[in-house]
CSV table of C-alpha atoms and ligand atoms in Angstrom, one decimal:
chain,number,residue,atom,x,y,z
W,1,MET,CA,-11.0,19.4,0.4
W,2,GLU,CA,-8.6,19.2,-2.6
W,3,LEU,CA,-10.7,19.1,-5.8
W,4,ASN,CA,-8.8,16.0,-7.1
W,5,SER,CA,-9.6,14.1,-3.8
W,6,MET,CA,-13.4,14.5,-4.5
W,7,TYR,CA,-15.8,11.9,-5.9
W,8,GLU,CA,-17.7,12.8,-9.1
W,9,ASP,CA,-20.9,13.6,-7.2
W,10,GLU,CA,-19.1,15.8,-4.8
W,11,LEU,CA,-17.6,17.8,-7.7
W,12,ARG,CA,-21.0,18.1,-9.3
W,13,GLY,CA,-22.4,19.4,-6.0
W,14,PHE,CA,-19.5,21.8,-5.7
W,15,PHE,CA,-20.2,23.4,-9.0
W,16,GLU,CA,-23.9,23.5,-8.4
W,17,ASN,CA,-23.4,25.3,-5.1
W,18,LYS,CA,-21.4,27.9,-6.9
W,19,GLY,CA,-24.3,28.4,-9.4
W,20,GLU,CA,-22.6,26.5,-12.2
W,21,LYS,CA,-24.0,23.5,-14.1
W,22,PRO,CA,-23.3,20.2,-12.3
W,23,PHE,CA,-21.9,18.6,-15.4
W,24,ARG,CA,-18.9,20.8,-15.0
W,25,GLY,CA,-18.1,18.6,-12.0
W,26,SER,CA,-18.2,15.5,-14.2
W,27,GLN,CA,-15.9,17.2,-16.8
W,28,LEU,CA,-13.4,18.0,-14.1
W,29,PHE,CA,-13.6,14.5,-12.6
W,30,THR,CA,-12.7,12.8,-15.9
W,31,PHE,CA,-10.0,15.5,-16.6
W,32,PHE,CA,-8.3,14.5,-13.4
W,33,HIS,CA,-8.9,10.8,-13.2
W,34,ASP,CA,-9.3,9.6,-16.8
W,35,LYS,CA,-7.1,12.0,-18.7
W,36,LYS,CA,-4.8,12.3,-15.7
W,37,ARG,CA,-4.2,16.0,-16.2
W,38,TYR,CA,-4.0,19.0,-14.0
W,39,ASP,CA,-3.6,21.9,-16.4
W,40,ILE,CA,-7.1,23.1,-16.0
W,41,GLU,CA,-6.6,26.1,-18.3
W,42,ASN,CA,-6.3,23.6,-21.2
W,43,SER,CA,-9.4,21.6,-20.2
W,44,ASN,CA,-12.8,21.8,-21.8
W,45,LEU,CA,-14.3,23.6,-18.8
W,46,SER,CA,-15.9,27.0,-19.5
W,47,ASP,CA,-14.1,30.2,-18.6
W,48,GLY,CA,-16.7,30.7,-15.8
W,49,ALA,CA,-16.0,27.2,-14.4
W,50,ILE,CA,-12.3,27.8,-14.5
W,51,SER,CA,-12.5,31.0,-12.7
W,52,ILE,CA,-14.6,29.3,-9.9
W,53,ILE,CA,-11.8,26.8,-9.2
W,54,LYS,CA,-8.9,29.1,-9.8
W,55,ASN,CA,-8.3,29.5,-6.1
W,56,GLU,CA,-9.3,26.0,-5.0
W,57,GLU,CA,-6.6,23.5,-4.0
W,58,ILE,CA,-5.4,20.8,-6.4
W,59,ASN,CA,-2.7,18.6,-5.0
W,60,LYS,CA,-0.2,16.4,-6.8
W,61,VAL,CA,3.3,14.8,-6.3
W,62,LYS,CA,6.2,15.2,-8.6
W,63,ILE,CA,8.8,12.6,-9.6
W,64,PHE,CA,12.0,13.8,-7.9
W,65,LYS,CA,14.3,10.9,-8.7
W,66,SER,CA,14.0,7.5,-10.3
W,67,PHE,CA,16.2,4.4,-10.3
W,68,ASP,CA,16.2,1.4,-12.7
W,69,SER,CA,17.3,-2.0,-11.4
W,70,LYS,CA,20.0,-3.6,-13.5
W,71,LEU,CA,18.9,-7.0,-12.3
W,72,ASP,CA,15.3,-6.9,-13.4
W,73,GLU,CA,12.5,-4.7,-14.6
W,74,THR,CA,11.9,-3.0,-11.2
W,75,LYS,CA,12.0,0.8,-11.0
W,76,LYS,CA,12.0,3.0,-7.9
W,77,PHE,CA,10.7,6.5,-7.7
W,78,ILE,CA,11.1,9.2,-5.1
W,79,PHE,CA,8.2,11.7,-5.2
W,80,LYS,CA,8.4,15.2,-3.8
W,81,LEU,CA,5.3,16.6,-2.2
W,82,LYS,CA,4.1,20.2,-2.2
W,83,ASP,CA,5.6,20.7,1.3
W,84,GLU,CA,9.0,19.2,0.1
W,85,ASN,CA,8.5,15.9,2.0
W,86,LEU,CA,9.7,12.8,0.1
W,87,ILE,CA,7.9,9.5,-0.4
W,88,GLU,CA,8.7,6.5,-2.4
W,89,GLY,CA,7.1,4.2,-5.0
W,90,VAL,CA,8.1,1.0,-6.7
W,91,LEU,CA,7.0,-0.2,-10.0
W,92,MET,CA,7.3,-3.9,-10.9
W,93,GLU,CA,6.8,-5.4,-14.4
W,94,TYR,CA,5.3,-8.9,-14.5
W,95,LYS,CA,4.0,-11.0,-17.4
W,96,HIS,CA,0.5,-10.0,-16.5
W,97,GLY,CA,1.2,-6.3,-16.4
W,98,TYR,CA,2.5,-3.6,-14.1
W,99,SER,CA,2.2,-3.6,-10.3
W,100,GLN,CA,2.9,-0.5,-8.2
W,101,CYS,CA,3.7,-0.1,-4.5
W,102,ILE,CA,1.9,2.9,-3.0
W,103,SER,CA,3.0,5.0,0.0
W,104,THR,CA,0.1,6.2,2.2
W,105,GLN,CA,1.9,8.4,4.8
W,106,VAL,CA,5.1,10.4,5.1
W,107,GLY,CA,7.0,8.2,7.6
W,108,CYS,CA,5.1,5.9,9.9
W,109,ARG,CA,4.4,5.7,13.6
W,110,MET,CA,4.1,2.0,13.9
W,111,GLY,CA,7.7,1.5,15.0
W,112,CYS,CA,8.4,-2.0,13.4
W,113,ASP,CA,11.9,-2.8,14.3
W,114,PHE,CA,13.0,-3.9,10.8
W,115,CYS,CA,11.6,-0.9,8.8
W,116,ALA,CA,13.4,2.2,7.8
W,117,SER,CA,10.2,4.2,7.1
W,118,THR,CA,9.4,4.5,10.8
W,119,LYS,CA,12.8,5.6,12.1
W,120,SER,CA,11.8,9.3,12.1
W,121,GLY,CA,8.2,8.6,13.1
W,122,LEU,CA,5.1,9.8,11.3
W,123,VAL,CA,5.4,13.1,9.6
W,124,ARG,CA,1.8,13.3,8.1
W,125,ASN,CA,-0.9,11.4,6.3
W,126,LEU,CA,-1.1,11.6,2.5
W,127,THR,CA,-4.4,12.7,0.9
W,128,ALA,CA,-6.3,10.6,-1.7
W,129,ALA,CA,-5.2,13.1,-4.4
W,130,GLU,CA,-1.5,12.6,-3.5
W,131,MET,CA,-1.8,8.8,-3.6
W,132,LEU,CA,-3.6,9.0,-6.9
W,133,SER,CA,-1.0,11.2,-8.4
W,134,GLU,CA,1.7,8.7,-7.4
W,135,VAL,CA,0.0,6.5,-9.9
W,136,TYR,CA,-0.7,9.1,-12.6
W,137,GLU,CA,2.8,10.6,-12.5
W,138,ILE,CA,4.4,7.2,-13.3
W,139,GLU,CA,1.8,6.3,-15.9
W,140,ASN,CA,2.2,9.6,-17.7
W,141,ARG,CA,6.0,9.5,-17.5
W,142,LEU,CA,6.2,5.9,-18.9
W,143,ASN,CA,3.1,5.9,-21.0
W,144,ILE,CA,1.8,2.8,-19.3
W,145,LYS,CA,-1.3,1.6,-17.5
W,146,VAL,CA,-0.7,0.0,-14.1
W,147,SER,CA,-3.1,-2.8,-13.3
W,148,ASN,CA,-2.1,-3.9,-9.7
W,149,PHE,CA,-1.7,-1.8,-6.6
W,150,ILE,CA,-0.1,-2.8,-3.3
W,151,LEU,CA,-0.4,-0.3,-0.4
W,152,MET,CA,2.9,-1.3,1.1
W,153,GLY,CA,5.2,1.8,0.6
W,154,SER,CA,5.9,4.1,3.5
W,155,GLY,CA,3.1,4.3,6.0
W,156,GLU,CA,0.5,2.1,7.6
W,157,PRO,CA,-2.7,2.3,5.3
W,158,LEU,CA,-5.1,1.6,8.1
W,159,ASP,CA,-3.6,4.4,10.2
W,160,ASN,CA,-4.8,6.8,7.4
W,161,PHE,CA,-8.1,5.0,7.0
W,162,GLN,CA,-10.5,7.6,5.5
W,163,GLU,CA,-8.1,8.9,2.9
W,164,VAL,CA,-7.0,5.4,1.9
W,165,MET,CA,-10.6,4.3,1.4
W,166,ARG,CA,-11.2,7.4,-0.7
W,167,PHE,CA,-8.1,6.6,-2.7
W,168,ILE,CA,-9.2,3.0,-3.3
W,169,LYS,CA,-12.8,4.1,-4.4
W,170,LEU,CA,-11.5,6.8,-6.7
W,171,LEU,CA,-9.0,4.3,-8.2
W,172,HIS,CA,-11.8,1.9,-8.8
W,173,ASP,CA,-14.2,4.4,-10.3
W,174,GLU,CA,-15.1,3.3,-13.8
W,175,ARG,CA,-15.1,6.9,-15.0
W,176,GLY,CA,-11.6,7.3,-13.6
W,177,HIS,CA,-8.8,4.7,-13.5
W,178,ASN,CA,-11.3,1.9,-13.5
W,179,THR,CA,-9.1,-0.6,-11.4
W,180,SER,CA,-10.8,-3.8,-10.3
W,181,TYR,CA,-10.9,-4.1,-6.4
W,182,ARG,CA,-9.4,-7.5,-6.8
W,183,ASN,CA,-6.2,-5.9,-8.1
W,184,ILE,CA,-5.8,-3.8,-4.9
W,185,THR,CA,-4.0,-5.0,-1.8
W,186,ILE,CA,-3.9,-3.3,1.5
W,187,SER,CA,-1.0,-4.4,3.7
W,188,THR,CA,-1.3,-3.7,7.4
W,189,CYS,CA,0.8,-4.5,10.5
W,190,GLY,CA,-2.5,-5.5,12.2
W,191,ILE,CA,-4.6,-2.6,13.5
W,192,ALA,CA,-7.5,-4.9,14.6
W,193,ASP,CA,-10.1,-2.2,15.2
W,194,LYS,CA,-9.6,-0.9,11.6
W,195,ILE,CA,-9.8,-4.4,10.2
W,196,TYR,CA,-13.4,-4.7,11.5
W,197,GLU,CA,-14.2,-1.3,9.8
W,198,LEU,CA,-12.6,-2.5,6.6
W,199,ALA,CA,-14.6,-5.7,6.7
W,200,ASP,CA,-17.9,-3.7,7.0
W,201,TYR,CA,-17.1,-2.0,3.6
W,202,ASN,CA,-17.2,-5.6,2.2
W,203,LEU,CA,-15.0,-4.8,-0.8
W,204,PRO,CA,-13.3,-7.7,-2.8
W,205,ILE,CA,-9.9,-6.2,-2.2
W,206,ASN,CA,-6.9,-8.2,-0.9
W,207,LEU,CA,-5.8,-7.9,2.7
W,208,ALA,CA,-2.2,-8.7,3.6
W,209,ILE,CA,-1.1,-8.9,7.3
W,210,SER,CA,2.6,-8.4,8.2
W,211,LEU,CA,2.9,-11.2,10.7
W,212,HIS,CA,6.6,-11.9,11.0
W,213,GLN,CA,6.4,-13.5,14.4
W,214,THR,CA,4.3,-16.3,15.8
W,215,ASN,CA,3.9,-15.5,19.6
W,216,ASP,CA,3.0,-12.4,21.5
W,217,PHE,CA,6.4,-12.1,23.3
W,218,ASP,CA,8.5,-12.0,20.1
W,219,ARG,CA,6.0,-10.2,18.0
W,220,SER,CA,5.6,-7.4,20.5
W,221,ALA,CA,9.4,-7.0,20.5
W,222,LEU,CA,9.5,-6.7,16.7
W,223,MET,CA,6.2,-4.9,16.1
W,224,PRO,CA,4.9,-2.6,18.8
W,225,ILE,CA,1.3,-2.8,17.4
W,226,ASN,CA,1.2,-6.2,19.0
W,227,ARG,CA,1.2,-4.6,22.4
W,228,LYS,CA,-2.1,-2.9,21.5
W,229,PHE,CA,-3.7,-5.7,19.5
W,230,ASN,CA,-2.1,-9.1,20.4
W,231,LEU,CA,-2.4,-12.2,18.2
W,232,ALA,CA,-5.7,-13.3,19.8
W,233,GLU,CA,-7.2,-9.9,19.1
W,234,LEU,CA,-5.8,-9.9,15.6
W,235,LYS,CA,-7.2,-13.3,14.9
W,236,LYS,CA,-10.6,-12.3,16.2
W,237,SER,CA,-10.7,-9.4,13.8
W,238,LEU,CA,-9.5,-11.6,10.9
W,239,LYS,CA,-12.2,-14.2,11.5
W,240,TYR,CA,-14.7,-11.4,11.4
W,241,TYR,CA,-13.1,-10.1,8.1
W,242,VAL,CA,-13.2,-13.5,6.4
W,243,ASN,CA,-16.8,-14.2,7.6
W,244,LYS,CA,-18.0,-10.9,6.3
W,245,THR,CA,-16.1,-10.7,3.0
W,246,ASN,CA,-15.3,-14.4,2.2
W,247,ASN,CA,-11.9,-13.0,1.1
W,248,ARG,CA,-8.7,-15.0,1.7
W,249,ILE,CA,-6.1,-13.3,3.8
W,250,THR,CA,-2.4,-13.2,3.0
W,251,PHE,CA,0.2,-13.4,5.8
W,252,GLU,CA,3.5,-11.7,5.0
W,253,TYR,CA,6.2,-13.5,6.9
W,254,THR,CA,9.8,-12.1,6.7
W,255,LEU,CA,12.2,-14.9,7.5
W,256,ILE,CA,14.9,-13.8,9.9
W,257,LYS,CA,17.7,-16.3,10.7
W,258,ASN,CA,17.4,-17.9,14.2
W,259,GLN,CA,14.6,-15.5,15.1
W,260,ASN,CA,11.4,-16.8,13.5
W,261,ASP,CA,12.5,-19.8,11.3
W,262,GLY,CA,12.4,-22.6,13.9
W,263,LYS,CA,10.3,-25.6,14.5
W,264,LYS,CA,8.5,-23.7,17.4
W,265,ASN,CA,7.5,-21.1,14.9
W,266,ILE,CA,5.9,-23.6,12.6
W,267,GLU,CA,3.8,-25.0,15.5
W,268,GLU,CA,2.8,-21.5,16.6
W,269,LEU,CA,2.0,-20.4,13.1
W,270,TYR,CA,-0.2,-23.5,12.7
W,271,ASN,CA,-2.1,-22.7,15.9
W,272,PHE,CA,-2.6,-19.1,14.9
W,273,ALA,CA,-3.7,-19.6,11.3
W,274,LYS,CA,-5.1,-23.1,11.1
W,275,ASN,CA,-8.8,-22.0,11.0
W,276,LEU,CA,-8.3,-19.0,8.8
W,277,LYS,CA,-8.8,-18.9,5.1
W,278,CYS,CA,-5.3,-17.7,4.3
W,279,HIS,CA,-2.2,-17.9,2.3
W,280,ILE,CA,1.4,-17.5,3.6
W,281,ASN,CA,3.9,-15.4,1.7
W,282,LEU,CA,7.5,-15.9,2.9
W,283,ILE,CA,9.9,-13.0,2.4
W,284,PRO,CA,13.6,-13.6,2.7
W,285,LEU,CA,14.9,-10.6,4.9
W,286,ASN,CA,16.4,-7.8,3.0
W,287,PRO,CA,18.9,-6.4,5.6
W,288,ILE,CA,19.0,-2.6,6.3
W,289,ASP,CA,21.6,-0.7,8.2
W,290,GLU,CA,19.3,-0.1,11.2
W,291,PHE,CA,18.3,-3.8,11.6
W,292,ASP,CA,21.2,-6.0,12.2
W,293,GLU,CA,19.8,-9.5,11.4
W,294,LYS,CA,20.4,-12.0,8.7
W,295,ARG,CA,18.2,-14.1,6.4
W,296,PRO,CA,18.2,-17.9,6.4
W,297,SER,CA,19.9,-19.8,3.6
W,298,LYS,CA,18.0,-20.7,0.4
W,299,LEU,CA,17.9,-24.3,1.6
W,300,GLU,CA,16.5,-23.3,5.0
W,301,ILE,CA,13.9,-21.1,3.4
W,302,ASN,CA,12.7,-23.9,1.2
W,303,GLU,CA,12.6,-26.3,4.1
W,304,PHE,CA,10.5,-23.9,6.1
W,305,LYS,CA,8.1,-23.6,3.1
W,306,ASP,CA,7.9,-27.4,2.7
W,307,LYS,CA,7.1,-27.9,6.4
W,308,LEU,CA,4.2,-25.4,6.2
W,309,GLU,CA,2.9,-27.0,3.1
W,310,LYS,CA,3.0,-30.4,4.8
W,311,ILE,CA,0.6,-29.2,7.5
W,312,GLY,CA,-1.8,-27.8,5.0
W,313,PHE,CA,-0.9,-24.2,4.3
W,314,ASN,CA,-0.8,-22.6,0.9
W,315,VAL,CA,2.7,-21.0,0.7
W,316,THR,CA,4.7,-18.9,-1.7
W,317,ILE,CA,8.2,-17.3,-1.5
W,318,ARG,CA,8.2,-13.7,-2.6
W,319,ARG,CA,10.4,-13.2,-5.7
W,320,GLU,CA,13.1,-10.7,-4.9
W,321,LEU,CA,12.9,-7.7,-7.2
W,322,GLY,CA,15.1,-4.6,-7.4
W,323,ARG,CA,17.6,-5.7,-4.8
W,324,ASP,CA,20.3,-3.4,-6.2
W,325,ILE,CA,18.0,-0.3,-5.8
W,326,SER,CA,16.8,-1.2,-2.3
W,327,ALA,CA,13.3,-2.0,-3.3
W,328,SER,CA,12.1,-3.1,0.1
W,329,CYS,CA,9.8,-1.0,2.4
W,330,GLY,CA,11.2,2.4,3.2
W,331,GLN,CA,14.8,1.9,2.4
W,332,LEU,CA,15.3,4.2,-0.6
W,333,ARG,CA,13.6,7.3,0.9
W,334,ARG,CA,15.9,7.1,3.8
W,335,LYS,CA,19.0,6.8,1.7
W,336,VAL,CA,18.1,9.8,-0.3
W,337,GLU,CA,17.4,11.9,2.8
W,338,VAL,CA,20.7,11.0,4.5
W,339,LYS,CA,22.8,12.0,1.5
R,1,SF4,S1,6.5,-2.0,8.2
R,1,SF4,FE1,4.8,-0.7,7.5
R,1,SF4,S2,3.6,-0.5,9.4
R,1,SF4,FE2,5.7,-1.2,10.1
R,1,SF4,S3,6.8,0.7,10.5
R,1,SF4,FE3,7.2,0.1,8.3
R,1,SF4,S4,5.7,1.3,7.1
R,1,SF4,FE4,5.0,1.3,9.3
């Protein structure tokens, strides 16, 4: 395993097994995750400890390109991986601090019809070390501390479950980045069997479900995962999740004109979500070349929101950030690759 994907106790064990003092593992852990550095030769490790890890793997991403929105404070980053693959990251600045969107895989195999990240399928999973270095590279470049993380870049986080859990725990470690679990959101298309597993970790993180349709026929056409775990299966897993964790779920609902913005959708949404502790986040569709659909008007979006509120839901409309730099899921990576 890459050294910078290891927990502190694993690094301590690693050095102990090589006949070194375990505290060298703690030194290396804080060098990676508190100081956010990789230049081991300049660390406070002894020469002996440095020679032990000289040939071990340390993995990181590099900022390849960055784009600043002229409309708001959003920035997009393209990271290059060691194997030359590209992934994306988005940084948003809010009054309460910085929020970063993290990629968890190169590409994605989930096949959602509206998403550019999946058009070439899954290339590979990212390691915890690579995900952490998405954070550290941006923080080091801009000299900032990011406080909120959303796993909503390219990839399906629950399809890379073990590495994503490792990433989250390392990010939370108080001797590392020290991020509160409450400031981490996992966004999934609805892999129900993994939602049970996530529930059993019982972490106070946020879980967001990309719902986007309200009945099995239409959702299966838009999101192939629904053919494996239909809405009834998904709901069962979410009930289990809420019972186990007492966390509130967020449903992400992209509004597509004449596709999922009708009266029938309100009724179906009510039947699906009425007994779940949840919040609905409406997202006006950001069109991409490969998905030829339109968004409803501002008035229609507000009416949809009002109707949901009237039947008792807690609803928000996602603020649009970085529209001029294609800040929605997967779009930028694709544009860079096709050039
Ligand atoms: S929306 Fe998310 S889960 Fe669906 S294809 Fe895109 S990256 Fe994958």
